[in-house]
Amino acid sequence: MTEDDQAGPRRRDAAATRESLLTAARSLIARDGVAAVSTRDVATAAGANQALVYRYFGSKEALLVEALSPTEPDSTIADTPLDALPHTLLRRALDPDAPAEIRASSMSTLVAGAGTELVRTIARERIHAGFTTQLAGRLDGPDAELRAELVAALLAGIASLRDQIGTRAMAGADLDVLAGYVDRMVAPLLVD
Amino acid sequence: MTEDDQAGPRRRDAAATRESLLTAARSLIARDGVAAVSTRDVATAAGANQALVYRYFGSKEALLVEALSPTEPDSTIADTPLDALPHTLLRRALDPDAPAEIRASSMSTLVAGAGTELVRTIARERIHAGFTTQLAGRLDGPDAELRAELVAALLAGIASLRDQIGTRAMAGADLDVLAGYVDRMVAPLLVD
Amino acid sequence: MTEDDQAGPRRRDAAATRESLLTAARSLIARDGVAAVSTRDVATAAGANQALVYRYFGSKEALLVEALSPTEPDSTIADTPLDALPHTLLRRALDPDAPAEIRASSMSTLVAGAGTELVRTIARERIHAGFTTQLAGRLDGPDAELRAELVAALLAGIASLRDQIGTRAMAGADLDVLAGYVDRMVAPLLVD
Amino acid sequence: MTEDDQAGPRRRDAAATRESLLTAARSLIARDGVAAVSTRDVATAAGANQALVYRYFGSKEALLVEALSPTEPDSTIADTPLDALPHTLLRRALDPDAPAEIRASSMSTLVAGAGTELVRTIARERIHAGFTTQLAGRLDGPDAELRAELVAALLAGIASLRDQIGTRAMAGADLDVLAGYVDRMVAPLLVD
DNA sequence: CATGAATGAGTATTCATTCAT
DNA sequence: AATGAATGAATACTCATTCAT
C-alpha cells in the first residue's frame, strides 16, 4: 500500500528509478541467470529508459555487481548455535519464497553464473567475507577455513542441484529429510 | 576394422570433420566454459567451415548437447568398493590433467554452465543417468536416490569452489586432506 | 560602469555562468578540437548544469559558434608594417602559449574542424572578415583578395602541419628559420 | 558498361562487395568528411550488410585507413621537372573532377579530418612518405625537408580554403591565375 | 530561474544462422 | 557435398536535447 507498490516506475524520482532498475535486474537474474541479463531488458522491466542504467550505475557490470550484492548484512552465522547452523543455513539457501533481492545473490545464482569472470570474482569475495570467515571463526581445530568452505560447497551444490539443475530426488525432497542428512554430513566438520 | 578403416574418402572425411568439430568444441568448453563458445571459434579450432556445424549438427545447441555428453560410459561407480568411492570420485572430479572430453562434461563445467536452460537440461540427465542411478543402486536403506544426489551435490560444490570460483582454502587445499574430510562427510550417506 | 557592475544578483550570476560556459567550451576546443567537445563536458568543466547550455545558447551548435568567434577584434594586420606582417602573423598563428580564447578560434583549429559544415561556415566568415578583408585593403594591384587569401592559406597549412598533423620537419623547425622562409614566400604577394 | 557499372552490389562476390564498401566509404568521406562517416551509412550506400564491414575490414578504423590510402602510387613528383611542379601539384590537388577514390585521400580531406587522431596519423605518414621525402630528395641546400613541407603546407592550405571552407576569392579564382601566384611563392623554396 | 531526471536516436561491433554456388 | 558470402537481430554504450519540479 506504500507508494513503492505502484505499478510503473515513479517519474522524476531518481532514487526510486535507481531502485527499480536494481529490482528489475535482480528479478531477471533470479529468473534467467546472470548471463541472460541485458541492459535493455532490465530497463524495460523497470519501465525506465536504457540510458538510465548508465546514469545511475555507470556500466552494465556495475549494475550487476550491485544487484549481486546482498541488500543487508546477514548475521545468521554469528547468531545461530553451531548445532542448529546446518538446518538454518540450508533453509535460508533453499527458501523458494525469498524475495528476488535475496535470490539474486544466492549461492545457487552465484554458482550458476560462474561461467563469467565477473560473477566468479563476486562469488569469491562474497563467500569469503560472508561465509568462510564468519564460520571459520567459530570452528576449533585445524583447517578451519577449509572446513568452512566445505560447508559452503555442500550448500552450494545442493542449491544448484535443487534450484537450477533440478535433479529429481533433490528437487522433490522434503526439506526436513534433506536437513537431516545435511546435519549428519556437516557434523564431522563442526567438531574438530 | 574400426570405422576409420572403411573406404570412400568422402564418408571418412565427413565423419572425421564431424568428430573434429566435436573435439574442438570440447576443448573450448573445457578451457573457457560453455557460455564463451561460439560456432565460429569451434569451426576455426577444428579447421573446418562454420556452416558445417549446421550441416552436421543442425544448430549450435545440438553441437553443445553432444559435446557435453560423455564419450564413453564410466563404470567407476560400479567398479569401486563403496568405502573407496568418495576418494575416487573426488579425484576424478578434480583432476586437472583429465583430457578435454572428460573435463568438458565434468560436474564443475555443468554446474558453472547452469545459467542457461540448455546446460541445465543436459546436466539433469547426465547426473541422473551417470551418477544418481548408479550410486543409488548400490545403497541400501531409504532415500537412496536422495543420498546419492547429496554426494553429487557435494562433489559439484567442491569442484565449483575449487575450479571455477577459486575460494582460497578450497583452491589451495591438499587433495589428500580434502579427501579425508569428504570421506567423513559422505560416510553417513553410504551406510543406511 | 561595465555591465558587470549592474545590480541584481541573479542577472550577474546568469551572465557569469554564461561566460563560464563559453570559457570552458573554448578551453576544451583548444585542447581537444571542436569534434571532441560534448555539452556534458563543457557543463562539467564550467561547473554548471548541462541544461544551461540550452537556456543560454539554444543548442550545442550555437554555443560552438560563439565559442569559435573571437573575443575581441584583432588589429594586428592593421597595425603592423607590411614587411613585418608575415613574421608577426606566423608567430600569432603558432603561439602555443596563447590563451584558450585565442587558440579556440585559431586557424589551425578552424581548419582541423573543417570536417563539419558548422565549422566550415564559421571559418569562412572569420577568415573573410578578420583576415582577407583587412589584409586585402592594404595591398595594391590586382587580385588583392586572392593574394590575401593565399597568405591565409599558407598560414593555415603551416599551422595544421605543425600543430595538428605534426609532420616532422615542420613540427621540429625553429620558428625563426620558418619565419625566414615564410617571408620569402609571402614577399611576392605583398608587392603588386 | 562493365559489370561494375550496375546499380546494386553484386551478390556472392566477395571482391566486388569489399570494393563497393570501400568505394562507398570514399564517396562519403569526400562528401561529408571522415568524422561524419558511420559503418551503417557506408553499408547502406554500398547496398551491403553492415556486418560485412567487419568481415572484410575487421573494424571501422581499418576500413577508414584503407579508404584514406591512395589507390595507386603517384609518381608525379618524381616525373615532373622542378619548375613545372607547383603548377602540376596544384592542379592535382584541386581537380574537382577527380574520382572519389582520389578525393577521399586528398590533402584537403586529410587536413579537414585532422580533428581525429586516426586521420592525423595517416596524414602524417602519407605526407611524409608521399610528399616530403620525394620532394626533399630533389632539393639542394639546407632545410630540404622543411622546404618540402612548406610546399605541402601551402597546397594543403589552398585546398582547404578552396574546397572545404570555400573562401570567396580562393573558391572563385581562375586556376591559372592561382597557379601563377603559387609559382612565385614556391620558387624561393626550390632553389637553394 | 535552475536543477537534474528522462528520453530516443544513434554508435561500433558480434553472432547464430541461411543461402548460393 | 562443401565453401564462404550474406543477413538480421542483438549487445553495451553515448549524446544532444527536453521536461518537470
Tab-separated table of C-alpha atoms in Angstrom, chain A residues 3-159:
chain	number	residue	atom	x	y	z
A	3	GLU	CA	3.995	4.302	-2.974
A	4	ASP	CA	6.503	1.655	-3.831
A	5	ASP	CA	3.722	-0.756	-4.597
A	6	GLN	CA	2.513	1.157	-7.595
A	7	ALA	CA	2.968	-0.330	-10.984
A	8	GLY	CA	5.148	1.831	-13.221
A	9	PRO	CA	8.338	3.455	-12.036
A	10	ARG	CA	7.967	6.820	-10.435
A	11	ARG	CA	8.730	9.638	-12.782
A	12	ARG	CA	11.302	12.224	-11.858
A	13	ASP	CA	12.332	10.336	-8.773
A	14	ALA	CA	15.957	9.400	-9.084
A	15	ALA	CA	16.175	7.177	-6.032
A	16	ALA	CA	13.058	5.271	-6.998
A	17	THR	CA	14.209	4.836	-10.574
A	18	ARG	CA	17.593	3.622	-9.477
A	19	GLU	CA	15.941	1.193	-7.134
A	20	SER	CA	13.519	-0.063	-9.733
A	21	LEU	CA	16.423	-0.758	-12.081
A	22	LEU	CA	18.132	-2.726	-9.357
A	23	THR	CA	14.982	-4.613	-8.534
A	24	ALA	CA	14.366	-5.410	-12.159
A	25	ALA	CA	17.928	-6.615	-12.542
A	26	ARG	CA	17.579	-8.865	-9.521
A	27	SER	CA	14.330	-10.351	-10.763
A	28	LEU	CA	15.794	-11.126	-14.135
A	29	ILE	CA	18.933	-12.587	-12.601
A	30	ALA	CA	16.900	-14.777	-10.289
A	31	ARG	CA	14.702	-15.940	-13.135
A	32	ASP	CA	17.088	-16.254	-16.074
A	33	GLY	CA	20.587	-16.186	-14.670
A	34	VAL	CA	23.220	-13.502	-14.829
A	35	ALA	CA	24.402	-14.355	-18.297
A	36	ALA	CA	20.981	-13.776	-19.835
A	37	VAL	CA	20.528	-10.271	-18.492
A	38	SER	CA	20.749	-7.363	-20.946
A	39	THR	CA	20.579	-3.679	-20.082
A	40	ARG	CA	17.699	-3.353	-22.482
A	41	ASP	CA	15.666	-5.987	-20.705
A	42	VAL	CA	16.455	-4.529	-17.310
A	43	ALA	CA	15.337	-1.096	-18.417
A	44	THR	CA	12.184	-2.446	-19.993
A	45	ALA	CA	11.323	-4.480	-16.927
A	46	ALA	CA	11.890	-1.423	-14.775
A	47	GLY	CA	9.804	0.734	-17.073
A	48	ALA	CA	12.784	3.011	-17.468
A	49	ASN	CA	14.979	4.256	-20.258
A	50	GLN	CA	18.016	2.187	-21.086
A	51	ALA	CA	20.351	5.150	-20.750
A	52	LEU	CA	19.431	5.486	-17.104
A	53	VAL	CA	21.368	2.325	-16.391
A	54	TYR	CA	24.432	4.327	-17.295
A	55	ARG	CA	23.341	7.443	-15.484
A	56	TYR	CA	22.855	5.590	-12.234
A	57	PHE	CA	25.357	2.765	-12.408
A	58	GLY	CA	27.915	3.742	-14.994
A	59	SER	CA	28.010	0.379	-16.711
A	60	LYS	CA	26.174	-2.880	-17.005
A	61	GLU	CA	28.881	-4.513	-14.945
A	62	ALA	CA	28.453	-2.072	-12.084
A	63	LEU	CA	24.719	-2.669	-12.112
A	64	LEU	CA	25.264	-6.406	-11.936
A	65	VAL	CA	27.791	-6.098	-9.150
A	66	GLU	CA	25.325	-4.158	-7.096
A	67	ALA	CA	22.454	-6.475	-7.999
A	68	LEU	CA	24.505	-9.465	-6.934
A	69	SER	CA	25.451	-7.929	-3.611
A	70	PRO	CA	23.292	-8.590	-0.578
A	71	THR	CA	20.923	-5.832	0.387
A	72	GLU	CA	21.637	-6.153	4.046
A	73	PRO	CA	24.315	-7.899	6.093
A	74	ASP	CA	23.395	-11.358	7.257
A	75	SER	CA	24.222	-12.267	10.826
A	76	THR	CA	22.794	-15.760	10.663
A	77	ILE	CA	26.125	-17.489	11.079
A	78	ALA	CA	27.083	-15.368	14.066
A	79	ASP	CA	23.708	-15.607	15.747
A	80	THR	CA	22.882	-19.274	15.406
A	81	PRO	CA	24.091	-22.038	17.732
A	82	LEU	CA	26.563	-24.263	15.986
A	83	ASP	CA	24.430	-27.356	16.084
A	84	ALA	CA	21.458	-25.570	14.572
A	85	LEU	CA	23.548	-23.966	11.848
A	86	PRO	CA	23.247	-26.599	9.112
A	87	HIS	CA	19.458	-26.608	9.348
A	88	THR	CA	19.269	-22.856	9.401
A	89	LEU	CA	21.671	-22.205	6.574
A	90	LEU	CA	20.039	-24.836	4.437
A	91	ARG	CA	16.627	-23.281	4.851
A	92	ARG	CA	17.995	-19.868	4.037
A	93	ALA	CA	19.735	-21.163	0.944
A	94	LEU	CA	16.705	-23.013	-0.367
A	95	ASP	CA	13.815	-20.775	0.596
A	96	PRO	CA	11.759	-20.500	-2.618
A	97	ASP	CA	9.689	-17.679	-1.224
A	98	ALA	CA	12.627	-15.401	-0.583
A	99	PRO	CA	12.336	-12.083	-2.409
A	100	ALA	CA	14.232	-11.540	-5.622
A	101	GLU	CA	16.827	-9.375	-3.923
A	102	ILE	CA	17.801	-12.344	-1.802
A	103	ARG	CA	17.579	-14.943	-4.521
A	104	ALA	CA	19.573	-12.798	-6.946
A	105	SER	CA	22.597	-13.065	-4.696
A	106	SER	CA	22.051	-16.603	-3.512
A	107	MET	CA	24.654	-19.302	-3.659
A	108	SER	CA	22.939	-21.134	-6.462
A	109	THR	CA	22.764	-17.981	-8.584
A	110	LEU	CA	26.414	-17.268	-7.989
A	111	VAL	CA	27.492	-20.812	-8.713
A	112	ALA	CA	25.347	-20.973	-11.819
A	113	GLY	CA	26.796	-17.714	-13.048
A	114	ALA	CA	30.356	-18.847	-12.559
A	115	GLY	CA	30.736	-19.026	-16.302
A	116	THR	CA	31.609	-15.321	-16.351
A	117	GLU	CA	34.651	-13.814	-14.722
A	118	LEU	CA	32.595	-11.037	-13.153
A	119	VAL	CA	30.424	-13.452	-11.218
A	120	ARG	CA	33.404	-15.560	-10.285
A	121	THR	CA	35.065	-12.597	-8.646
A	122	ILE	CA	31.958	-11.534	-6.803
A	123	ALA	CA	31.246	-15.056	-5.653
A	124	ARG	CA	34.788	-15.466	-4.404
A	125	GLU	CA	34.587	-12.339	-2.290
A	126	ARG	CA	31.057	-12.883	-1.083
A	127	ILE	CA	31.711	-16.453	0.014
A	128	HIS	CA	34.936	-15.480	1.690
A	129	ALA	CA	33.667	-12.462	3.579
A	130	GLY	CA	30.105	-13.544	4.157
A	131	PHE	CA	30.599	-17.191	4.852
A	132	THR	CA	34.046	-18.688	5.181
A	133	THR	CA	35.499	-16.096	7.506
A	134	GLN	CA	32.493	-15.984	9.767
A	135	LEU	CA	32.072	-19.712	10.056
A	136	ALA	CA	35.769	-20.469	10.306
A	137	GLY	CA	35.928	-18.067	13.237
A	138	ARG	CA	33.604	-20.292	15.159
A	139	LEU	CA	35.452	-23.526	14.459
A	140	ASP	CA	38.227	-25.006	16.555
A	141	GLY	CA	40.985	-27.257	15.349
A	142	PRO	CA	42.930	-27.430	12.107
A	143	ASP	CA	41.775	-26.485	8.619
A	144	ALA	CA	39.009	-24.285	9.965
A	145	GLU	CA	38.826	-22.292	6.758
A	146	LEU	CA	38.758	-25.373	4.584
A	147	ARG	CA	36.075	-26.985	6.712
A	148	ALA	CA	34.002	-23.838	6.485
A	149	GLU	CA	34.350	-23.853	2.711
A	150	LEU	CA	33.300	-27.481	2.622
A	151	VAL	CA	30.041	-26.470	4.279
A	152	ALA	CA	29.690	-23.735	1.673
A	153	ALA	CA	30.411	-26.219	-1.087
A	154	LEU	CA	27.771	-28.609	0.147
A	155	LEU	CA	25.164	-25.893	0.412
A	156	ALA	CA	26.103	-24.504	-2.976
A	157	GLY	CA	25.920	-27.932	-4.560
A	158	ILE	CA	22.559	-28.690	-3.023
A	159	ALA	CA	21.133	-25.338	-4.023
